[in-house]
Amino acid sequence: MGNCMKKKWIKKDGGNLVALKKSAEVSDEVQDMLKKLKAADFAKDGISDKEFKDLKRRKIANLVTRKSFKVERGPKYAPQRVKKSADLTKEMLESGAWKTAEFKPYNFMTLGEKVGGGYLHPLLKVRAEFRKILMEMGFHEMPTNKWVESSFWNFDSLFQPQSHPARDAHDTFFIKEPAATVSVPEDYYERVKKMHEVGGAGSIGYRYDFKKEEAFKNLLRTHTTAISSQMLYKLANQPGGFKPARYFSIDRVFRNETMDATHLCEFHQVEGLVADYDLSLGDLIGTIETFFKKIGITQLRFKPAFNPYTEPSMEIFGYHPDLKKWTEIGNSGMFRPEMLAPMGLPENVRVIAWGLSLERPTMIKYRIKNIRDLFGHKVEMARTRTAPICRFDAVE
């Protein structure tokens, strides 16, 4: 009715509708547009955009996309779908099936799936922090990548007697093959042998028959001091003579111990040494205090102790704030003249050294109670992924 009145075909007279034109005079534009759409097979371009909008507004017409597909046999048509092979297998080679098999195409330009980053073990995090601190103190790292040592470098060069209990099989892992080392510096070997048998540098020695077969036995090193003795020997015999030096190492050592919550057969040893003229016990204590202050341990105590190759020797104790007690954290001392003299070092050269395990401070840092939860085949991989970074705040 609204459109009829708009086009002036009718009018309203009170409650009645009055025709203004005869039916023959009326032109139905909507009907004409629909006829044109039908003639164009209902394609949108059969009418103008304005006409389509008008029909759409009046909800007489709507636009619908119609798709059609044609399916026909291709050149690789087969009644049954055959899965392409991705790999050349042993069975295919044996049966000859590879001759007729169809393989998936390889894309040699693809980058592949993104590989996630790795995670540092808590021990490696603490090790990296210790290395940084020692290098800041002017120390140079020793090459400790050789785990197998001869008894000569591990024990004899340190003036440790061949009858010492630590050299028994129940304390040390000896190598079966090769059981013996090939050679050691001959002149140095003779001087070490003489020091053990008759003494020197103010010592009477151990007064026993030094055996070459015992000195040449191969073993898994029980301490990184075996490397320290080699570095000191090179330092004494380098071109130009002795020059003061500072060395450190952080690496794995092996001992035949009973395993429990705090002990393993293999662990990591942190060792530092200073070789210089006229050093004293005060220099050793000061160096140790400087190192431990840099890792946040300020309360230290030193207790006299015995080591075969250091005199005087001291055990290092630190106060544990969580346990509320003093706990042993390292060992230290000054290398004996009986060890240094055969190397050819000048008489007034002294060597101070200290060592501690890497596992003990790591367990304290990450609040780990059982060492087997930190190192070994029982370690939980999730701990490695979630362990926070290691940071030691120096205390002035």
GROMACS .gro file of C-alpha atoms in nm:
model
  396
    1MET     CA    1   0.000   0.000   0.000
    2GLY     CA    2   0.289   0.237   0.082
    3ASN     CA    3   0.449   0.189  -0.261
    4CYS     CA    4   0.111   0.229  -0.438
    5MET     CA    5   0.051   0.557  -0.258
    6LYS     CA    6   0.409   0.666  -0.326
    7LYS     CA    7   0.361   0.603  -0.698
    8LYS     CA    8   0.016   0.779  -0.682
    9TRP     CA    9  -0.180   0.475  -0.790
   10ILE     CA   10  -0.420   0.504  -0.496
   11LYS     CA   11  -0.514   0.745  -0.224
   12LYS     CA   12  -0.682   0.717   0.111
   13ASP     CA   13  -1.027   0.869   0.157
   14GLY     CA   14  -1.118   0.832   0.523
   15GLY     CA   15  -1.118   0.461   0.588
   16ASN     CA   16  -1.137   0.372   0.217
   17LEU     CA   17  -0.877   0.341  -0.061
   18VAL     CA   18  -0.962   0.513  -0.388
   19ALA     CA   19  -0.793   0.414  -0.718
   20LEU     CA   20  -0.636   0.701  -0.912
   21LYS     CA   21  -0.531   0.497  -1.218
   22LYS     CA   22  -0.674   0.212  -1.412
   23SER     CA   23  -0.493  -0.122  -1.405
   24ALA     CA   24  -0.397  -0.084  -1.771
   25GLU     CA   25  -0.220   0.242  -1.688
   26VAL     CA   26  -0.013   0.092  -1.406
   27SER     CA   27   0.344  -0.027  -1.479
   28ASP     CA   28   0.476  -0.272  -1.216
   29GLU     CA   29   0.853  -0.199  -1.207
   30VAL     CA   30   0.924  -0.476  -0.956
   31GLN     CA   31   0.759  -0.730  -1.179
   32ASP     CA   32   0.964  -0.600  -1.472
   33MET     CA   33   1.291  -0.633  -1.272
   34LEU     CA   34   1.205  -0.989  -1.171
   35LYS     CA   35   1.129  -1.079  -1.532
   36LYS     CA   36   1.467  -0.936  -1.638
   37LEU     CA   37   1.642  -1.145  -1.366
   38LYS     CA   38   1.462  -1.457  -1.488
   39ALA     CA   39   1.564  -1.383  -1.842
   40ALA     CA   40   1.932  -1.349  -1.730
   41ASP     CA   41   1.913  -1.684  -1.549
   42PHE     CA   42   1.906  -1.491  -1.220
   43ALA     CA   43   2.256  -1.350  -1.271
   44LYS     CA   44   2.325  -1.028  -1.083
   45ASP     CA   45   2.429  -0.839  -1.392
   46GLY     CA   46   2.074  -0.887  -1.532
   47ILE     CA   47   1.965  -0.571  -1.346
   48SER     CA   48   2.142  -0.257  -1.230
   49ASP     CA   49   2.301  -0.222  -0.887
   50LYS     CA   50   2.039   0.032  -0.786
   51GLU     CA   51   1.757  -0.208  -0.882
   52PHE     CA   52   1.924  -0.495  -0.696
   53LYS     CA   53   1.962  -0.284  -0.382
   54ASP     CA   54   1.596  -0.193  -0.398
   55LEU     CA   55   1.491  -0.559  -0.430
   56LYS     CA   56   1.727  -0.661  -0.153
   57ARG     CA   57   1.595  -0.384   0.076
   58ARG     CA   58   1.242  -0.509   0.022
   59LYS     CA   59   1.364  -0.868   0.085
   60ILE     CA   60   1.243  -0.977  -0.256
   61ALA     CA   61   1.588  -1.085  -0.381
   62ASN     CA   62   1.915  -1.190  -0.220
   63LEU     CA   63   2.265  -1.257  -0.355
   64VAL     CA   64   2.383  -1.620  -0.333
   65THR     CA   65   2.714  -1.752  -0.469
   66ARG     CA   66   2.668  -2.075  -0.657
   67LYS     CA   67   2.969  -2.298  -0.727
   68SER     CA   68   2.987  -2.597  -0.953
   69PHE     CA   69   3.256  -2.861  -0.987
   70LYS     CA   70   3.345  -3.095  -1.263
   71VAL     CA   71   3.523  -3.419  -1.171
   72GLU     CA   72   3.703  -3.630  -1.427
   73ARG     CA   73   3.980  -3.888  -1.434
   74GLY     CA   74   4.333  -3.753  -1.423
   75PRO     CA   75   4.656  -3.903  -1.563
   76LYS     CA   76   4.735  -4.073  -1.227
   77TYR     CA   77   4.389  -4.213  -1.165
   78ALA     CA   78   4.384  -4.551  -0.986
   79PRO     CA   79   4.093  -4.756  -0.850
   80GLN     CA   80   4.272  -4.785  -0.514
   81ARG     CA   81   4.478  -4.518  -0.338
   82VAL     CA   82   4.843  -4.621  -0.289
   83LYS     CA   83   5.033  -4.452  -0.009
   84LYS     CA   84   5.368  -4.310  -0.117
   85SER     CA   85   5.680  -4.428   0.065
   86ALA     CA   86   5.877  -4.177   0.267
   87ASP     CA   87   6.194  -4.381   0.332
   88LEU     CA   88   6.396  -4.653   0.163
   89THR     CA   89   6.385  -4.949   0.403
   90LYS     CA   90   6.589  -5.266   0.442
   91GLU     CA   91   6.285  -5.476   0.351
   92MET     CA   92   6.233  -5.281   0.027
   93LEU     CA   93   6.595  -5.341  -0.073
   94GLU     CA   94   6.573  -5.713   0.003
   95SER     CA   95   6.243  -5.770  -0.183
   96GLY     CA   96   6.313  -5.535  -0.472
   97ALA     CA   97   5.996  -5.338  -0.398
   98TRP     CA   98   6.193  -5.014  -0.429
   99LYS     CA   99   6.195  -5.057  -0.808
  100THR     CA  100   5.820  -5.002  -0.840
  101ALA     CA  101   5.753  -4.805  -0.520
  102GLU     CA  102   5.648  -4.443  -0.548
  103PHE     CA  103   5.828  -4.209  -0.310
  104LYS     CA  104   5.723  -3.878  -0.164
  105PRO     CA  105   5.910  -3.583  -0.313
  106TYR     CA  106   6.184  -3.434  -0.094
  107ASN     CA  107   6.208  -3.061  -0.035
  108PHE     CA  108   6.576  -2.996   0.020
  109MET     CA  109   6.518  -2.622   0.070
  110THR     CA  110   6.292  -2.654   0.373
  111LEU     CA  111   6.425  -2.532   0.708
  112GLY     CA  112   6.268  -2.810   0.910
  113GLU     CA  113   6.111  -2.790   1.251
  114LYS     CA  114   6.256  -2.531   1.485
  115VAL     CA  115   6.482  -2.685   1.748
  116GLY     CA  116   6.433  -2.563   2.103
  117GLY     CA  117   6.726  -2.430   2.306
  118GLY     CA  118   6.910  -2.638   2.562
  119TYR     CA  119   6.940  -2.581   2.936
  120LEU     CA  120   7.246  -2.554   3.157
  121HIS     CA  121   7.277  -2.800   3.444
  122PRO     CA  122   7.292  -2.633   3.788
  123LEU     CA  123   7.652  -2.756   3.825
  124LEU     CA  124   7.747  -2.582   3.501
  125LYS     CA  125   7.580  -2.261   3.616
  126VAL     CA  126   7.782  -2.255   3.938
  127ARG     CA  127   8.095  -2.359   3.747
  128ALA     CA  128   8.054  -2.066   3.506
  129GLU     CA  129   8.016  -1.825   3.798
  130PHE     CA  130   8.325  -1.964   3.973
  131ARG     CA  131   8.529  -1.936   3.651
  132LYS     CA  132   8.422  -1.574   3.615
  133ILE     CA  133   8.523  -1.493   3.974
  134LEU     CA  134   8.864  -1.664   3.949
  135MET     CA  135   8.942  -1.495   3.618
  136GLU     CA  136   8.852  -1.159   3.774
  137MET     CA  137   9.111  -1.240   4.042
  138GLY     CA  138   9.379  -1.287   3.775
  139PHE     CA  139   9.384  -1.668   3.754
  140HIS     CA  140   9.438  -1.865   3.433
  141GLU     CA  141   9.257  -2.194   3.370
  142MET     CA  142   9.463  -2.512   3.350
  143PRO     CA  143   9.401  -2.776   3.078
  144THR     CA  144   9.222  -3.054   3.269
  145ASN     CA  145   9.061  -3.249   2.983
  146LYS     CA  146   9.271  -3.562   3.052
  147TRP     CA  147   9.100  -3.783   3.310
  148VAL     CA  148   9.352  -4.070   3.302
  149GLU     CA  149   9.681  -3.994   3.475
  150SER     CA  150   9.984  -4.191   3.580
  151SER     CA  151  10.049  -4.260   3.947
  152PHE     CA  152  10.368  -4.059   3.905
  153TRP     CA  153  10.185  -3.729   3.838
  154ASN     CA  154   9.890  -3.811   4.062
  155PHE     CA  155  10.090  -3.922   4.368
  156ASP     CA  156  10.471  -3.942   4.336
  157SER     CA  157  10.533  -3.588   4.208
  158LEU     CA  158  10.330  -3.462   4.508
  159PHE     CA  159  10.569  -3.637   4.750
  160GLN     CA  160  10.302  -3.890   4.845
  161PRO     CA  161  10.466  -4.223   4.942
  162GLN     CA  162  10.394  -4.535   4.739
  163SER     CA  163  10.272  -4.706   5.055
  164HIS     CA  164  10.005  -4.443   5.123
  165PRO     CA  165   9.653  -4.591   5.181
  166ALA     CA  166   9.501  -4.362   4.915
  167ARG     CA  167   9.695  -4.558   4.652
  168ASP     CA  168   9.514  -4.884   4.732
  169ALA     CA  169   9.251  -5.025   4.496
  170HIS     CA  170   8.973  -4.964   4.749
  171ASP     CA  171   9.036  -4.588   4.724
  172THR     CA  172   9.152  -4.542   4.363
  173PHE     CA  173   9.027  -4.665   4.023
  174PHE     CA  174   9.322  -4.819   3.837
  175ILE     CA  175   9.312  -4.870   3.461
  176LYS     CA  176   9.340  -5.227   3.325
  177GLU     CA  177   9.418  -5.137   2.964
  178PRO     CA  178   9.656  -4.965   2.915
  179ALA     CA  179   9.773  -5.045   3.266
  180ALA     CA  180  10.090  -4.835   3.253
  181THR     CA  181  10.193  -4.500   3.109
  182VAL     CA  182  10.451  -4.479   2.832
  183SER     CA  183  10.692  -4.225   2.977
  184VAL     CA  184  10.755  -3.938   3.217
  185PRO     CA  185  11.036  -3.679   3.209
  186GLU     CA  186  11.336  -3.898   3.290
  187ASP     CA  187  11.552  -3.641   3.471
  188TYR     CA  188  11.253  -3.524   3.676
  189TYR     CA  189  11.164  -3.886   3.756
  190GLU     CA  190  11.512  -3.946   3.895
  191ARG     CA  191  11.496  -3.636   4.116
  192VAL     CA  192  11.152  -3.737   4.250
  193LYS     CA  193  11.279  -4.089   4.316
  194LYS     CA  194  11.582  -3.954   4.506
  195MET     CA  195  11.359  -3.723   4.714
  196HIS     CA  196  11.140  -4.019   4.816
  197GLU     CA  197  11.434  -4.250   4.894
  198VAL     CA  198  11.695  -4.025   5.060
  199GLY     CA  199  11.530  -3.683   5.089
  200GLY     CA  200  11.652  -3.332   5.013
  201ALA     CA  201  11.559  -2.966   5.070
  202GLY     CA  202  11.590  -3.024   5.445
  203SER     CA  203  11.399  -3.355   5.442
  204ILE     CA  204  11.521  -3.712   5.502
  205GLY     CA  205  11.259  -3.856   5.261
  206TYR     CA  206  11.055  -4.169   5.327
  207ARG     CA  207  11.350  -4.414   5.330
  208TYR     CA  208  11.207  -4.687   5.105
  209ASP     CA  209  11.277  -4.839   4.764
  210PHE     CA  210  11.096  -4.632   4.503
  211LYS     CA  211  10.940  -4.866   4.240
  212LYS     CA  212  10.907  -4.761   3.878
  213GLU     CA  213  10.624  -5.007   3.803
  214GLU     CA  214  10.420  -4.849   4.082
  215ALA     CA  215  10.487  -4.497   3.954
  216PHE     CA  216  10.388  -4.588   3.597
  217LYS     CA  217  10.044  -4.731   3.683
  218ASN     CA  218   9.753  -4.560   3.507
  219LEU     CA  219   9.449  -4.448   3.704
  220LEU     CA  220   9.149  -4.218   3.698
  221ARG     CA  221   9.282  -3.905   3.861
  222THR     CA  222   9.180  -3.866   4.225
  223HIS     CA  223   9.235  -3.488   4.224
  224THR     CA  224   9.315  -3.214   3.977
  225THR     CA  225   9.638  -3.149   4.169
  226ALA     CA  226   9.789  -3.399   3.923
  227ILE     CA  227   9.749  -3.124   3.663
  228SER     CA  228   9.883  -2.862   3.904
  229SER     CA  229  10.209  -3.056   3.944
  230GLN     CA  230  10.252  -3.073   3.566
  231MET     CA  231  10.186  -2.700   3.529
  232LEU     CA  232  10.439  -2.618   3.803
  233TYR     CA  233  10.699  -2.841   3.635
  234LYS     CA  234  10.643  -2.657   3.305
  235LEU     CA  235  10.657  -2.325   3.488
  236ALA     CA  236  10.997  -2.411   3.636
  237ASN     CA  237  11.143  -2.531   3.305
  238GLN     CA  238  10.997  -2.283   3.059
  239PRO     CA  239  11.224  -2.068   2.837
  240GLY     CA  240  11.338  -1.765   3.034
  241GLY     CA  241  11.301  -1.939   3.370
  242PHE     CA  242  11.033  -1.917   3.637
  243LYS     CA  243  10.773  -1.641   3.632
  244PRO     CA  244  10.501  -1.592   3.897
  245ALA     CA  245  10.165  -1.734   3.794
  246ARG     CA  246   9.811  -1.799   3.915
  247TYR     CA  247   9.625  -2.110   3.798
  248PHE     CA  248   9.285  -2.264   3.861
  249SER     CA  249   9.087  -2.566   3.743
  250ILE     CA  250   8.730  -2.693   3.775
  251ASP     CA  251   8.689  -3.047   3.651
  252ARG     CA  252   8.591  -3.405   3.733
  253VAL     CA  253   8.782  -3.639   3.966
  254PHE     CA  254   8.721  -4.002   4.065
  255ARG     CA  255   8.748  -4.185   4.396
  256ASN     CA  256   8.637  -4.532   4.499
  257GLU     CA  257   8.405  -4.421   4.778
  258THR     CA  258   8.083  -4.557   4.923
  259MET     CA  259   7.798  -4.361   4.768
  260ASP     CA  260   7.544  -4.191   4.994
  261ALA     CA  261   7.349  -3.865   5.012
  262THR     CA  262   7.668  -3.655   5.017
  263HIS     CA  263   7.929  -3.872   4.838
  264LEU     CA  264   7.970  -4.008   4.485
  265CYS     CA  265   8.246  -4.196   4.308
  266GLU     CA  266   8.295  -3.901   4.076
  267PHE     CA  267   8.261  -3.533   4.153
  268HIS     CA  268   8.401  -3.195   4.049
  269GLN     CA  269   8.695  -3.029   4.221
  270VAL     CA  270   8.764  -2.656   4.225
  271GLU     CA  271   9.135  -2.584   4.274
  272GLY     CA  272   9.342  -2.269   4.275
  273LEU     CA  273   9.714  -2.208   4.324
  274VAL     CA  274   9.953  -1.914   4.330
  275ALA     CA  275  10.326  -1.955   4.263
  276ASP     CA  276  10.540  -1.655   4.358
  277TYR     CA  277  10.844  -1.550   4.556
  278ASP     CA  278  10.835  -1.549   4.939
  279LEU     CA  279  10.466  -1.624   4.985
  280SER     CA  280  10.340  -1.690   5.337
  281LEU     CA  281  10.043  -1.845   5.514
  282GLY     CA  282   9.893  -1.497   5.539
  283ASP     CA  283   9.888  -1.472   5.158
  284LEU     CA  284   9.702  -1.804   5.144
  285ILE     CA  285   9.440  -1.695   5.400
  286GLY     CA  286   9.394  -1.359   5.228
  287THR     CA  287   9.346  -1.520   4.884
  288ILE     CA  288   9.094  -1.769   5.023
  289GLU     CA  289   8.899  -1.495   5.203
  290THR     CA  290   8.888  -1.286   4.883
  291PHE     CA  291   8.751  -1.578   4.682
  292PHE     CA  292   8.483  -1.674   4.933
  293LYS     CA  293   8.376  -1.312   4.984
  294LYS     CA  294   8.305  -1.295   4.612
  295ILE     CA  295   8.060  -1.587   4.646
  296GLY     CA  296   7.896  -1.434   4.953
  297ILE     CA  297   8.065  -1.632   5.234
  298THR     CA  298   8.222  -1.398   5.488
  299GLN     CA  299   8.235  -1.608   5.804
  300LEU     CA  300   8.538  -1.836   5.770
  301ARG     CA  301   8.745  -2.042   6.010
  302PHE     CA  302   9.071  -2.226   5.949
  303LYS     CA  303   9.170  -2.546   6.127
  304PRO     CA  304   9.519  -2.706   6.115
  305ALA     CA  305   9.519  -3.031   5.919
  306PHE     CA  306   9.751  -3.281   5.751
  307ASN     CA  307   9.801  -3.333   5.379
  308PRO     CA  308  10.087  -3.542   5.231
  309TYR     CA  309  10.200  -3.267   4.994
  310THR     CA  310  10.124  -2.942   5.185
  311GLU     CA  311  10.278  -2.805   5.504
  312PRO     CA  312  10.127  -2.616   5.676
  313SER     CA  313   9.779  -2.739   5.585
  314MET     CA  314   9.440  -2.601   5.681
  315GLU     CA  315   9.079  -2.712   5.656
  316ILE     CA  316   8.839  -2.431   5.564
  317PHE     CA  317   8.507  -2.400   5.748
  318GLY     CA  318   8.222  -2.165   5.660
  319TYR     CA  319   7.911  -2.076   5.857
  320HIS     CA  320   7.597  -2.222   5.697
  321PRO     CA  321   7.304  -1.979   5.759
  322ASP     CA  322   7.039  -2.245   5.690
  323LEU     CA  323   7.191  -2.519   5.905
  324LYS     CA  324   7.300  -2.265   6.169
  325LYS     CA  325   7.637  -2.435   6.208
  326TRP     CA  326   7.995  -2.438   6.077
  327THR     CA  327   8.056  -2.679   5.790
  328GLU     CA  328   8.373  -2.782   5.609
  329ILE     CA  329   8.388  -2.626   5.263
  330GLY     CA  330   8.747  -2.683   5.149
  331ASN     CA  331   9.110  -2.766   5.211
  332SER     CA  332   9.427  -2.565   5.167
  333GLY     CA  333   9.798  -2.545   5.231
  334MET     CA  334  10.146  -2.456   5.104
  335PHE     CA  335  10.317  -2.711   4.880
  336ARG     CA  336  10.607  -2.880   5.056
  337PRO     CA  337  10.969  -2.811   4.953
  338GLU     CA  338  11.008  -3.185   4.886
  339MET     CA  339  10.750  -3.144   4.608
  340LEU     CA  340  10.883  -2.818   4.461
  341ALA     CA  341  11.260  -2.879   4.473
  342PRO     CA  342  11.269  -3.168   4.218
  343MET     CA  343  11.075  -2.950   3.970
  344GLY     CA  344  11.364  -2.703   3.956
  345LEU     CA  345  11.185  -2.405   4.108
  346PRO     CA  346  11.401  -2.140   4.279
  347GLU     CA  347  11.447  -2.196   4.655
  348ASN     CA  348  11.251  -1.886   4.760
  349VAL     CA  349  10.949  -1.970   4.544
  350ARG     CA  350  10.644  -2.073   4.743
  351VAL     CA  351  10.319  -2.218   4.613
  352ILE     CA  352   9.991  -2.171   4.800
  353ALA     CA  353   9.685  -2.375   4.701
  354TRP     CA  354   9.330  -2.451   4.805
  355GLY     CA  355   9.049  -2.670   4.680
  356LEU     CA  356   8.682  -2.748   4.731
  357SER     CA  357   8.414  -2.954   4.562
  358LEU     CA  358   8.176  -2.795   4.314
  359GLU     CA  359   7.881  -3.003   4.433
  360ARG     CA  360   7.879  -2.874   4.794
  361PRO     CA  361   7.820  -2.503   4.714
  362THR     CA  362   7.576  -2.601   4.436
  363MET     CA  363   7.368  -2.807   4.679
  364ILE     CA  364   7.366  -2.516   4.924
  365LYS     CA  365   7.279  -2.265   4.649
  366TYR     CA  366   6.985  -2.466   4.512
  367ARG     CA  367   6.875  -2.617   4.846
  368ILE     CA  368   6.943  -2.977   4.733
  369LYS     CA  369   6.978  -3.229   5.015
  370ASN     CA  370   7.081  -3.543   4.822
  371ILE     CA  371   7.378  -3.524   4.585
  372ARG     CA  372   7.221  -3.796   4.367
  373ASP     CA  373   6.942  -3.552   4.284
  374LEU     CA  374   7.207  -3.317   4.147
  375PHE     CA  375   7.451  -3.539   3.958
  376GLY     CA  376   7.417  -3.885   3.807
  377HIS     CA  377   7.161  -4.101   3.627
  378LYS     CA  378   6.883  -4.029   3.881
  379VAL     CA  379   6.873  -3.656   3.811
  380GLU     CA  380   6.528  -3.523   3.724
  381MET     CA  381   6.543  -3.342   3.389
  382ALA     CA  382   6.269  -3.099   3.492
  383ARG     CA  383   6.503  -2.963   3.761
  384THR     CA  384   6.756  -2.871   3.493
  385ARG     CA  385   6.493  -2.682   3.292
  386THR     CA  386   6.353  -2.492   3.589
  387ALA     CA  387   6.671  -2.419   3.786
  388PRO     CA  388   6.723  -2.041   3.816
  389ILE     CA  389   7.043  -1.871   3.707
  390CYS     CA  390   7.334  -1.878   3.950
  391ARG     CA  391   7.446  -1.549   4.094
  392PHE     CA  392   7.678  -1.489   4.389
  393ASP     CA  393   7.674  -1.142   4.539
  394ALA     CA  394   8.014  -1.028   4.655
  395VAL     CA  395   8.040  -0.890   5.008
  396GLU     CA  396   8.274  -0.603   5.074
   0.00000   0.00000   0.00000
